[in-house]
XYZ file of C-alpha atoms in Angstrom:
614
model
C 0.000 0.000 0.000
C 1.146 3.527 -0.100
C 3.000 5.322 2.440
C -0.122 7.405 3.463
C -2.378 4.243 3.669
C 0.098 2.216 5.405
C 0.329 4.897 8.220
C -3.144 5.807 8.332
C -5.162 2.428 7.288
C -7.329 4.886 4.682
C -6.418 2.924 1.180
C -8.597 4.035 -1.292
C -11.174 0.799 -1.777
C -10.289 -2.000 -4.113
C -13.160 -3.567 -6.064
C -13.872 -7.706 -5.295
C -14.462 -10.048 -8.165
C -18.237 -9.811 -8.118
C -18.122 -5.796 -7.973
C -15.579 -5.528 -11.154
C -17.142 -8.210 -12.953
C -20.754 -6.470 -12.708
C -18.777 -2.700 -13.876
C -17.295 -4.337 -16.736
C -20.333 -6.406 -17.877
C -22.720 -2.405 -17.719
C -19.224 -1.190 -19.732
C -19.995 -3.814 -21.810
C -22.948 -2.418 -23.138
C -23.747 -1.614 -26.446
C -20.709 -3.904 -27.087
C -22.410 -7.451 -26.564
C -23.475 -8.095 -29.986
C -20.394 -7.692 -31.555
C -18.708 -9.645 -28.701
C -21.045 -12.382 -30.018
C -19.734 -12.207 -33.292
C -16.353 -11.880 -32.417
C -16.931 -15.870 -30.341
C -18.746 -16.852 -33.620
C -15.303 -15.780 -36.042
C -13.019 -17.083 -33.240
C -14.761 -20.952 -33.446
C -14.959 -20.808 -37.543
C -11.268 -19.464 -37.859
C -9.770 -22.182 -35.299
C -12.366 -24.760 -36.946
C -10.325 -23.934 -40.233
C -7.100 -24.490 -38.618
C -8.154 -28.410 -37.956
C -7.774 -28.834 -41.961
C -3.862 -29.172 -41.664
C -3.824 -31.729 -39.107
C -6.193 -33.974 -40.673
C -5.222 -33.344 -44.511
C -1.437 -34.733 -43.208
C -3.123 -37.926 -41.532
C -4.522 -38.319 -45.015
C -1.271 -38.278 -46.737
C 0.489 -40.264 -44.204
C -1.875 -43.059 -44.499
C -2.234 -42.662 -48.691
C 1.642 -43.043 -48.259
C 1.340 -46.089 -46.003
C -1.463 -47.723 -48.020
C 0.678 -46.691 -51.351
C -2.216 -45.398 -53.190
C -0.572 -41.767 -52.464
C 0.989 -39.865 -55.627
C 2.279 -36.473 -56.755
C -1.762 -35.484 -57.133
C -2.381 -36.257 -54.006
C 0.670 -34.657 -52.536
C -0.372 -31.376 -54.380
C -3.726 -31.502 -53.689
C -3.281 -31.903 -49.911
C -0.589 -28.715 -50.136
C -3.163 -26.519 -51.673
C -5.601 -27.441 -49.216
C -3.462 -26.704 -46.110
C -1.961 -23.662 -47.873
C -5.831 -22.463 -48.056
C -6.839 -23.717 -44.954
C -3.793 -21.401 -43.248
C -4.522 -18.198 -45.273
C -8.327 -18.491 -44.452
C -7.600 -19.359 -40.522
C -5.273 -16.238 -40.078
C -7.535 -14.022 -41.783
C -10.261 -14.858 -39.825
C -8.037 -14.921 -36.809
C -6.967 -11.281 -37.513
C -10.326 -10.343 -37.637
C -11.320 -11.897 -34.891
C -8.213 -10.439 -32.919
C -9.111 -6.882 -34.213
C -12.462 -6.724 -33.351
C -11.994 -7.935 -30.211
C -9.216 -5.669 -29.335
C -11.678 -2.504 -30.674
C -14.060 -3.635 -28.215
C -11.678 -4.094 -24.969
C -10.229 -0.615 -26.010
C -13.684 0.895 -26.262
C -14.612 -0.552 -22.922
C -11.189 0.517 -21.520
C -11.796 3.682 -22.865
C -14.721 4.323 -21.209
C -13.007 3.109 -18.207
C -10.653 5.902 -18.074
C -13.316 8.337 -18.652
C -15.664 7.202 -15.314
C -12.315 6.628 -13.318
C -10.976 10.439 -14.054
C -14.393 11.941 -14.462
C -14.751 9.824 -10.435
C -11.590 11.290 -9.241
C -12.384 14.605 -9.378
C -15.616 14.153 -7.502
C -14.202 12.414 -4.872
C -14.192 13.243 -1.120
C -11.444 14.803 -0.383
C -10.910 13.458 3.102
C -10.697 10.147 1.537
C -7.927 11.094 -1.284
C -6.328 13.174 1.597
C -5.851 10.550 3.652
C -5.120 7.996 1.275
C -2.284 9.651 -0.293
C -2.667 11.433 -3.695
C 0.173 9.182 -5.035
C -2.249 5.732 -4.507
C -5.162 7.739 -6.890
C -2.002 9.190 -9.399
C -1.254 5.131 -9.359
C -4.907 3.938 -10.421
C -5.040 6.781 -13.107
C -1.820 5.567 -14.465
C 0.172 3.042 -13.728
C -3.163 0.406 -13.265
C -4.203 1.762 -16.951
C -1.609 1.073 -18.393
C -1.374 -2.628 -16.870
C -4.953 -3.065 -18.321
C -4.037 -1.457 -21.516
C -0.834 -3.602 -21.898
C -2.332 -6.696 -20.637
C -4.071 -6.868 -24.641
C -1.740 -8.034 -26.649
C -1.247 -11.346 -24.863
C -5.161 -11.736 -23.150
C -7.101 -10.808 -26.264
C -5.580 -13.607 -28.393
C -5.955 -15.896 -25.128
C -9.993 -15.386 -24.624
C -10.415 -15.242 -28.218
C -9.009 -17.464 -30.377
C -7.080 -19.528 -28.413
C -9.965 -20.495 -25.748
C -12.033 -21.671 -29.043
C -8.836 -23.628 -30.506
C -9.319 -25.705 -27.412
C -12.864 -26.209 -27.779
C -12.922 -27.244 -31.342
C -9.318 -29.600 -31.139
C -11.071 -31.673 -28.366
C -14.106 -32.277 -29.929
C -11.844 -32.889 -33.384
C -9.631 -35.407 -30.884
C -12.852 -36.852 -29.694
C -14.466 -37.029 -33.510
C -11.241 -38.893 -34.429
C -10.892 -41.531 -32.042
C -12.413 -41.066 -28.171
C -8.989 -42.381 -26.888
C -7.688 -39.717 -27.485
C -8.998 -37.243 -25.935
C -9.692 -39.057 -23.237
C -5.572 -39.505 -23.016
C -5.699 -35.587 -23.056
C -8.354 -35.632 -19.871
C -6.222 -37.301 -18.273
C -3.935 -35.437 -17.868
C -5.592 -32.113 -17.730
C -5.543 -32.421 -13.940
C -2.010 -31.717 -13.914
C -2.961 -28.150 -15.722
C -5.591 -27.488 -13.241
C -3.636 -28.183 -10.085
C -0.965 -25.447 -11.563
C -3.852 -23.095 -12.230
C -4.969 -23.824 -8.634
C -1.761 -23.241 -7.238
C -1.259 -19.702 -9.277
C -4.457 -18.802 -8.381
C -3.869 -19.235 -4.620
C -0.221 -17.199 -5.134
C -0.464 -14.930 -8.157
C -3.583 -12.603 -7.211
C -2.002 -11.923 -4.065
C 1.806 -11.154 -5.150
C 0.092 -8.866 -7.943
C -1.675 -6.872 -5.682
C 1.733 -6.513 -3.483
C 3.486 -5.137 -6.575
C 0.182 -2.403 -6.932
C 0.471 -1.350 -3.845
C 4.942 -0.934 -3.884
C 4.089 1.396 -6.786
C 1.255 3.451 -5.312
C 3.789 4.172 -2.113
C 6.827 4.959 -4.811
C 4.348 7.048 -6.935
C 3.768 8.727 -3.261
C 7.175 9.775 -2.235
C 8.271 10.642 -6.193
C 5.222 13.268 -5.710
C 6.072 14.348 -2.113
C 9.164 14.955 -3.491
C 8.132 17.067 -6.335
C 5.510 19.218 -4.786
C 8.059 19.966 -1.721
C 10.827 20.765 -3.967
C 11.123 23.846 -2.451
C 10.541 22.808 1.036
C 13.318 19.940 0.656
C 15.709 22.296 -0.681
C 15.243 24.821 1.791
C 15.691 22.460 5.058
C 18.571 20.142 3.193
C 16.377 16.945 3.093
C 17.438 15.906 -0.204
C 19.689 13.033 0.482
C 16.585 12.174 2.933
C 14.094 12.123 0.130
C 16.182 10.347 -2.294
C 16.756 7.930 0.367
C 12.840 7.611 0.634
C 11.854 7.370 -2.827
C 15.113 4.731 -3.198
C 13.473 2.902 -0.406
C 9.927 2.342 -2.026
C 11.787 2.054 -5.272
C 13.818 -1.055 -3.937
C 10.360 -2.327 -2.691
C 8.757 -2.429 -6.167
C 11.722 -3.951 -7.331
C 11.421 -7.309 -4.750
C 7.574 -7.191 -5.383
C 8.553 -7.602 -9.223
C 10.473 -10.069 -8.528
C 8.313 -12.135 -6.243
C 5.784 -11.625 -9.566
C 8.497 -12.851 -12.135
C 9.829 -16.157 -9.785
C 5.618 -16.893 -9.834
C 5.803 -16.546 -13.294
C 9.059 -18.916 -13.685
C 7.512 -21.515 -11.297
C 3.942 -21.335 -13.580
C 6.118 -22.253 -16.803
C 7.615 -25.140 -15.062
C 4.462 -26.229 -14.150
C 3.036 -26.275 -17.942
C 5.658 -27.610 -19.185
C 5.230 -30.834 -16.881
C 2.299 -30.650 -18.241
C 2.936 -30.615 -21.894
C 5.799 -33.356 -21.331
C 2.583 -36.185 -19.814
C 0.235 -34.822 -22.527
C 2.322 -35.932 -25.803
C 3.677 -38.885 -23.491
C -0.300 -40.393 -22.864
C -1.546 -39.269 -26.337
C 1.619 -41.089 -28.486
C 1.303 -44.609 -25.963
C -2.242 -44.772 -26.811
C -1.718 -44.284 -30.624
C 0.917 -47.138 -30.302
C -1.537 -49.240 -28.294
C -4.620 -48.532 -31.052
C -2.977 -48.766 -34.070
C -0.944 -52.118 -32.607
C -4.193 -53.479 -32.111
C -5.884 -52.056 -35.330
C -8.530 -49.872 -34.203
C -6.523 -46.796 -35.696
C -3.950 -46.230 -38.695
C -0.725 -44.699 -38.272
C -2.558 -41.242 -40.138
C -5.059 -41.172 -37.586
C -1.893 -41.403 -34.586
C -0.556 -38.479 -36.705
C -3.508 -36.387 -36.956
C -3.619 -36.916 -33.261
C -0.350 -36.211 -32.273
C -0.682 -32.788 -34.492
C -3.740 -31.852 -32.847
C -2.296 -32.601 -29.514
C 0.574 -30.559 -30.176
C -1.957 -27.731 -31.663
C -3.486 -28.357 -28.785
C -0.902 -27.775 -26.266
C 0.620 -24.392 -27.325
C -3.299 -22.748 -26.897
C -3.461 -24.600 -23.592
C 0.031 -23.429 -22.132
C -0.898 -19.692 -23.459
C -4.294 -19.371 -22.260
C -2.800 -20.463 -18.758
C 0.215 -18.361 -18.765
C -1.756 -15.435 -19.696
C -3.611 -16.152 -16.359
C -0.114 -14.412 -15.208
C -0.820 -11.520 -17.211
C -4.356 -11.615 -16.827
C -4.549 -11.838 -12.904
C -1.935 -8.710 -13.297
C -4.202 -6.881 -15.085
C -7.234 -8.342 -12.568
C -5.730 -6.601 -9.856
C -5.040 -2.777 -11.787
C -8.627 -3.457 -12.931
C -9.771 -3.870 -9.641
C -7.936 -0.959 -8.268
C -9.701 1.541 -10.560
C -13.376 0.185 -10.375
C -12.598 0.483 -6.641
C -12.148 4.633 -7.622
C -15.494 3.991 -9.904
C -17.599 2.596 -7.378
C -16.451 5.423 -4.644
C -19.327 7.616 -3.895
C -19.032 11.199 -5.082
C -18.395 13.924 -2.861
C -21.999 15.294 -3.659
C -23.446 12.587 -2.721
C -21.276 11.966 1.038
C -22.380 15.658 0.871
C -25.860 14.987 0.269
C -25.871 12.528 3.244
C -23.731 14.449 5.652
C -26.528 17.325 4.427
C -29.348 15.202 5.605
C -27.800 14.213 8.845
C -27.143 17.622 9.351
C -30.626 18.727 8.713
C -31.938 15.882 10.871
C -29.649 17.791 14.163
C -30.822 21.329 12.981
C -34.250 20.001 13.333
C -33.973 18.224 16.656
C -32.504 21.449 18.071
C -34.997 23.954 16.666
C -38.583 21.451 18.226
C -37.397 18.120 20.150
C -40.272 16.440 17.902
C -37.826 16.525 15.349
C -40.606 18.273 12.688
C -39.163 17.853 9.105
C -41.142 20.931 8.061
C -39.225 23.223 10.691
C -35.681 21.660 10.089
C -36.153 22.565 6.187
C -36.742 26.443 7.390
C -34.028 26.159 9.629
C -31.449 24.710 6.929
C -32.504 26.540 4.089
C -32.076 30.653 3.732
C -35.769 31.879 3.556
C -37.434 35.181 2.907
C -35.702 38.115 4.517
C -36.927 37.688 8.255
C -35.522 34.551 7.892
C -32.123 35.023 7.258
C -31.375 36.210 10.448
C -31.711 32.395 11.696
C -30.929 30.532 8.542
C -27.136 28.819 9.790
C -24.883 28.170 6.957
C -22.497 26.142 9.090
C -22.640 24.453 12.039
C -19.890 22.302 14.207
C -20.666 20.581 17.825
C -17.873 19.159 19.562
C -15.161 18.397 16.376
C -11.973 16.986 17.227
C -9.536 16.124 15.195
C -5.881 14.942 14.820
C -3.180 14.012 12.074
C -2.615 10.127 12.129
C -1.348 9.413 15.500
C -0.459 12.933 16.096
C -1.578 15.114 18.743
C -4.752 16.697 19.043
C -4.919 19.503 16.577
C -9.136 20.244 17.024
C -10.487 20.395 20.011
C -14.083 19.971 21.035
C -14.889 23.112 18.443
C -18.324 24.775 18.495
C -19.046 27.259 16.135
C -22.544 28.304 14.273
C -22.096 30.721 10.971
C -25.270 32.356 9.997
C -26.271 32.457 6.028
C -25.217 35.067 4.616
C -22.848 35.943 7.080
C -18.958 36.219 6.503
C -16.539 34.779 9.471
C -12.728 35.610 9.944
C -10.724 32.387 11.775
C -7.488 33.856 12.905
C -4.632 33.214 15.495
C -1.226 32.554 15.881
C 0.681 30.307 13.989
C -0.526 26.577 14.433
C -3.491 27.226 16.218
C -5.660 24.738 13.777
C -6.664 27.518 11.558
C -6.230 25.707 8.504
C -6.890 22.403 9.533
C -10.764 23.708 10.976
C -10.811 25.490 7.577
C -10.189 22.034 5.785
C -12.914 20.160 8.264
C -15.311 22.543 7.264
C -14.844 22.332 3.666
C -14.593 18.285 3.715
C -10.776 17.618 2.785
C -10.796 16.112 6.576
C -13.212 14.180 8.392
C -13.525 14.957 12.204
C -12.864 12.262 14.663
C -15.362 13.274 16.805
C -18.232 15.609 17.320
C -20.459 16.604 13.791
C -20.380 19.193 10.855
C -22.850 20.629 8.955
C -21.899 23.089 5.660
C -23.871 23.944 2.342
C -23.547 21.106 -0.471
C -21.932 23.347 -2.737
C -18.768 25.000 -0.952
C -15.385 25.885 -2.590
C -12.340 26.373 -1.170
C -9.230 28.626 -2.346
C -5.778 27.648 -0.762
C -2.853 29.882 -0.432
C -1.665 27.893 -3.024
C -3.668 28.448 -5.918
C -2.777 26.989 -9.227
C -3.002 27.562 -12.855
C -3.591 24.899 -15.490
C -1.839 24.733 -18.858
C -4.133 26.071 -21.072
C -6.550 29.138 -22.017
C -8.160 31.327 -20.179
C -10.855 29.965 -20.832
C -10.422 26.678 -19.831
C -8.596 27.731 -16.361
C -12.433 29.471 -15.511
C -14.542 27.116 -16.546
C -13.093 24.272 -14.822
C -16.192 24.456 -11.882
C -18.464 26.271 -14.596
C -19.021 24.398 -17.893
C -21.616 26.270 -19.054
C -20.176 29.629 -18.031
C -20.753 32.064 -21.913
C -17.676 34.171 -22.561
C -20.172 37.078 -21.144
C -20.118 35.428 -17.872
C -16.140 34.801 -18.090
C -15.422 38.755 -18.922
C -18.030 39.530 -15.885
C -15.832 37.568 -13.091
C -12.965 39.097 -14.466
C -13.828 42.435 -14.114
C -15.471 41.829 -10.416
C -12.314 40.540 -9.334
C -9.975 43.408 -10.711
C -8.949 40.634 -13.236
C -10.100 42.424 -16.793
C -6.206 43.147 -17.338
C -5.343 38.995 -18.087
C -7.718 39.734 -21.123
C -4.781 42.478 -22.349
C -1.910 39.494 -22.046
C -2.151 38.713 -25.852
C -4.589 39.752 -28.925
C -5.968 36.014 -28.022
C -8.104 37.645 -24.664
C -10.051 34.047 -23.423
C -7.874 31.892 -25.614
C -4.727 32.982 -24.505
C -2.414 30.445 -23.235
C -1.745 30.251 -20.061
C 0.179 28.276 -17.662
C 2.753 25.903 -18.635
C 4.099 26.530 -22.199
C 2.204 29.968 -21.894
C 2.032 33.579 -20.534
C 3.514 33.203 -17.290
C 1.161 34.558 -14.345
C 2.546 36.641 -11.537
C 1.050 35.468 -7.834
C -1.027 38.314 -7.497
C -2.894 37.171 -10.871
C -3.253 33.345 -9.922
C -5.226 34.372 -7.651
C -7.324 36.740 -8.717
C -7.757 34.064 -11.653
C -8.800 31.554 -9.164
C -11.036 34.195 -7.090
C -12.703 35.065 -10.793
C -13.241 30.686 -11.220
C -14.813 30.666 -7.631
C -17.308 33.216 -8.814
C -18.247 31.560 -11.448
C -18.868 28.586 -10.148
C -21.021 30.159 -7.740
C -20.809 27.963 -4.124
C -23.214 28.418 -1.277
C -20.227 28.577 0.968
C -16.855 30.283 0.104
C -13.688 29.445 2.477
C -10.385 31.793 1.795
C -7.539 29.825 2.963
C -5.205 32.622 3.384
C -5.551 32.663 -0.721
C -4.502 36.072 -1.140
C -1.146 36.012 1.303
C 1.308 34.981 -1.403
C 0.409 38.462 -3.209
C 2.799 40.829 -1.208
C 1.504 43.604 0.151
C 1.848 45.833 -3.183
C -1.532 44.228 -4.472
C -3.175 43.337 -1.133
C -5.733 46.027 -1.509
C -6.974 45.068 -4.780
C -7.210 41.109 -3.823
C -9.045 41.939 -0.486
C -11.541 44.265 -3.007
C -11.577 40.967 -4.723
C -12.130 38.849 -2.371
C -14.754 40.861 -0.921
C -16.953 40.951 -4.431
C -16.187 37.198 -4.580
C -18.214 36.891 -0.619
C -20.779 39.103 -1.476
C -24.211 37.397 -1.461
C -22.883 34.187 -0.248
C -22.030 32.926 3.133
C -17.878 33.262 3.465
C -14.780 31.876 5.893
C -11.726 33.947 5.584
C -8.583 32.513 7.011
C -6.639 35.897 7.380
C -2.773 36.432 6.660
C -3.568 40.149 6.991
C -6.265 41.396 9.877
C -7.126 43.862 7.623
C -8.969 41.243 5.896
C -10.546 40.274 9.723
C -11.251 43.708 10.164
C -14.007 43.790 7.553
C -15.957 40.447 8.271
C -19.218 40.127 9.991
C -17.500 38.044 13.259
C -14.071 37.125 13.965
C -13.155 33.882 15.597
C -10.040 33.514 17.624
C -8.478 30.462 17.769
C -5.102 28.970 19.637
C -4.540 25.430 20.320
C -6.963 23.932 18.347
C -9.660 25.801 20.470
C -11.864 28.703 19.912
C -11.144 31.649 22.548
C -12.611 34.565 21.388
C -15.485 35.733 18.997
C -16.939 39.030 18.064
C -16.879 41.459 16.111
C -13.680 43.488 15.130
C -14.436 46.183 18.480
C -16.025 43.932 20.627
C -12.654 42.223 20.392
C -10.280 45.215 20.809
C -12.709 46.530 23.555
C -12.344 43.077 25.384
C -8.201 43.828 25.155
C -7.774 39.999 24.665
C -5.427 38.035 22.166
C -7.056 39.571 19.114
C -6.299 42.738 20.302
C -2.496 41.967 21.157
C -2.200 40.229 17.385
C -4.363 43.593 16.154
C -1.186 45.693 17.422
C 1.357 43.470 16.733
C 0.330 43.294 12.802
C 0.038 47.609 13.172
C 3.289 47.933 14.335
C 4.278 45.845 11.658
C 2.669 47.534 8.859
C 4.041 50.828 9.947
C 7.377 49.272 10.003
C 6.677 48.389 6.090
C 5.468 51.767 5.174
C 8.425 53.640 6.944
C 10.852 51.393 5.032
């Protein structure tokens, strides 16, 4: 598993065999007709292939008998030579269509797995570690999209060359194939055995490259983090750790593999061994010539290569099994809207048995939704009893927080460094899940980190990530509101400029107002501002705090403030230190009260006047 899972026990899910096999056969779909036709080419194309076998009994026993001439030598030739080019053809096409349809299916796959991943929780990608989801999205697709080459021929064509030899065997002389039964044990106590070991030493290898997919991104989004405290020797000693790991897990997977082959090839050795003792035994005793022995043998031989792939591409196929498995597991996740919509309800359901201890659903609807304009006064937007919460097996970082914030209403969290400002901020929004107590927020709330980032591509495309169906007129509107109209002067392109990697280069300043301008337009019931305008430096704070008041207006609002100017101008200002709430009010109700807001109020003037004499 990966680092974060292994410390924390939150593994993203992974799908069991009945799950995966019901996702695949609803992908399937729209598909199932030509998958019938595909079985139907796959038995007439090996069917074909049966010609050789028995046209060279012919000539062996025309050759025997002495009745056998140059005719009969050519005319055999031409027939095999036929029977080949019509069996590959119709094994290419059966191969081809096939392979459309897994790729289609795969395909569409891809599209519910990254289309999932964005809706997911966040607690639950959080705590699972973004490297184990980066893992499914990648590493497991690729598994499944390798895995073709070798399983499509397998299921196809070579599960129906086994079908039709045996009942060719059996149409030829019954002894036969019931030689080949008997030994077909041997082949099922190796699949037995690799089904007991493979599945499980397959999933190991998964999981080694969802914790080195882990540190490799630690590493990369710290970069600047490990360079500044010297923990690069420590990092490459991490990521050479988990490295080393997949490494043994591959190699556990390729002695499987080794010990699978040896296995068939036991196999293989009884097969022709039973099939060429009974031959001797009929033909000594007359009830077969020595063409039918070699038609057998042939067909035996046919036989065995089909047999040995179809159960070394288990290997492959239990490989791809478990990637498979590992991204219907992301499918089958339910979205954040919908833990939303339940954590919603529940929330409703306590809003209710607080208002009338009945528990009226008609009075926890008022109380839950904003109303008329009496009603907003009582309307709560937010509301946390008792939440605790901790890192792993950290100490507590919440502790037993209360806190109700009106609709409408906007509420400043601030407080010295590490007092759980952040960390409440991200309970609220739904990255983390408390470990005790309850929450209650809007369904649709957005959050904006200090760290705001800008995706390679247009302008257009960067604000209309969380509105699709935002019109250019909309676009050019959240631009302007958030002081932003000025990205639309970067090139004569204006929305389709480039932006981003491989583009115009954004200063901090206009990341964010870029990501304040998407927030608006994708229009949440609750807005939390992670310190998102701090990075900015004080020579654009104004115009980001104008922004980020337009982007508040009308909706309810958190602010986690870097500057207390920002505090200044909200509704109610929460205090926090510890991981505990210790003060709220408004901005003088708390200097009145000559508490810790008002010491950090002086502190941060002193400060500025310090900056402005400089």
């Amino acid at each position: 598993m990966n680092v974060a899972s292994a410390a924390t026990g939150h593994a993203l899910p992974v799908a069991g065999g009945r799950a995966t096999a019901g996702e695949v056969w609803r992908l399937s779909r729209g598909h199932r007709l030509r998958l019938a036709a595909v079985g139907l080419a796959g038995i007439l194309s090996t069917a074909v292939d049966l010609i050789p076998p028995v046209a060279i009994g012919y000539l062996v026993d025309r050759v025997q008998t002495g009745t056998g001439d140059l005719g009969t030598v050519l005319t055999v030739t031409g027939v095999m030579a036929l029977s080949a080019l019509l069996g590959a053809a119709g094994t290419a096409v059966t191969i081809a269509h096939a392979t459309r349809v897994y790729h289609t299916v795969l395909a569409a796959l891809r599209e519910r797995l990254v289309s999932r991943a964005m809706l997911l929780p966040r607690h639950l990608v959080e705590r699972a570690g973004t490297g184990d989801l980066i893992s499914r999205s990648s590493d497991d697709v690729t598994a499944v999209a390798d895995a073709a080459p070798a399983v499509i021929p397998a299921l196809t064509v070579t599960a129906c060359t086994i079908v039709v030899s045996l009942a060719g065997l059996a149409a030829l002389e019954w002894p036969y194939a019931a030689a080949f039964a008997v030994v077909l044990p041997v082949y099922a106590l190796a699949m037995r055995w690799y089904l007991r070991i493979g599945p499980r030493v397959y999933r190991a290898e998964r999981a080694a490259m969802s914790a080195r997919a882990q540190q490799i991104l630690e590493s990369q989004r710290g970069y600047a983090t490990v360079l500044g405290f010297g923990l690069a020797e420590h990092r490459h000693r991490a990521v050479l750790t988990d490295s080393w790991g997949v490494a043994v897990q591959s190699i556990r997977a390729r002695t499987v593999q080794s010990m699978l082959n040896a296995r068939l090839n036991l196999g293989e050795c009884l097969s022709l061994a039973a099939v060429l003792v009974v031959g001797f035994v009929l033909v000594d005793h007359g009830l077969s010539t020595v063409g039918g022995a070699t038609t057998a043998m042939l067909l035996v031989l046919r036989l065995l290569g089909p047999v040995n792939q179809l159960l070394f591409v288990v290997d492959t196929l239990q490989s791809a099994l478990a990637s498979l498995s590992r991204m219907i597991g992301v499918v089958t996740i339910p979205t954040a809207e919908e833990a939303d919509a339940s954590m919603t309800q529940a929330g409703r359901a306590d809003l209710a048995d607080q208002a009338d201890p009945a528990g009226r659903a008609d009075q926890a609807d008022q109380a839950a939704a904003p109303g008329p304009a009496g009603a907003a006064e009582t309307a709560t937007a937010v509301r946390l009893r008792g939440v605790a919460f901790h890192y792993a097996d950290g100490p507590s970082v919440l502790d037993g927080i209360d806190l109700d914030i009106p609709a409408g209403r906007h509420i400043a969290i601030v407080g010295p460094s590490g007092a759980g400002k952040t960390t409440l901020a991200s309970v609220i929004a739904g990255v983390h899940r408390p470990d005790g107590g309850t929450v209650t927020r809007p369904r649709r709330t957005a959050v904006i980190s200090q760290e705001v980032h800008v995706f390679a591509g247009t302008l257009r495309e960067n604000l209309t990530l969380a509105a699709p169906d935002a019109t250019d007129g909309d676009i050019r509107a959240a631009l302007e509101t958030t002081g932003a109209a000025d990205l639309l002067e970067l090139s004569a392109d204006a929305l389709d400029t480039v932006v981003g990697t491989r583009g115009h280069p954004l200063t901090e300043a206009e990341a964010q107002q870029l990501a304040l301008a998407r927030l608006l337009l994708a229009d949440p019931e609750l807005a939390i501002l992670d310190e998102a305008t701090a990075e900015a430096g004080s020579a654009h704070a104004e115009r980001l705090d104008r922004a980020s008041e337009a982007v508040l207006a009308g909706r309810s609002g958190i602010v986690i403030a870097h500057r207390l100017s920002q505090a200044a101008t909200c509704d109610r200002i929460v205090v926090m230190d510890a991981g505990r709430v210790i003060e709220t009010g408004t901005h003088d109700e708390l200097l009145t009260a000559d508490g810790t807001y008002a010491r950090l109020w002086a502190v941060w003037q002193a400060g500025q006047q310090i900056s402005a004499s400089r």
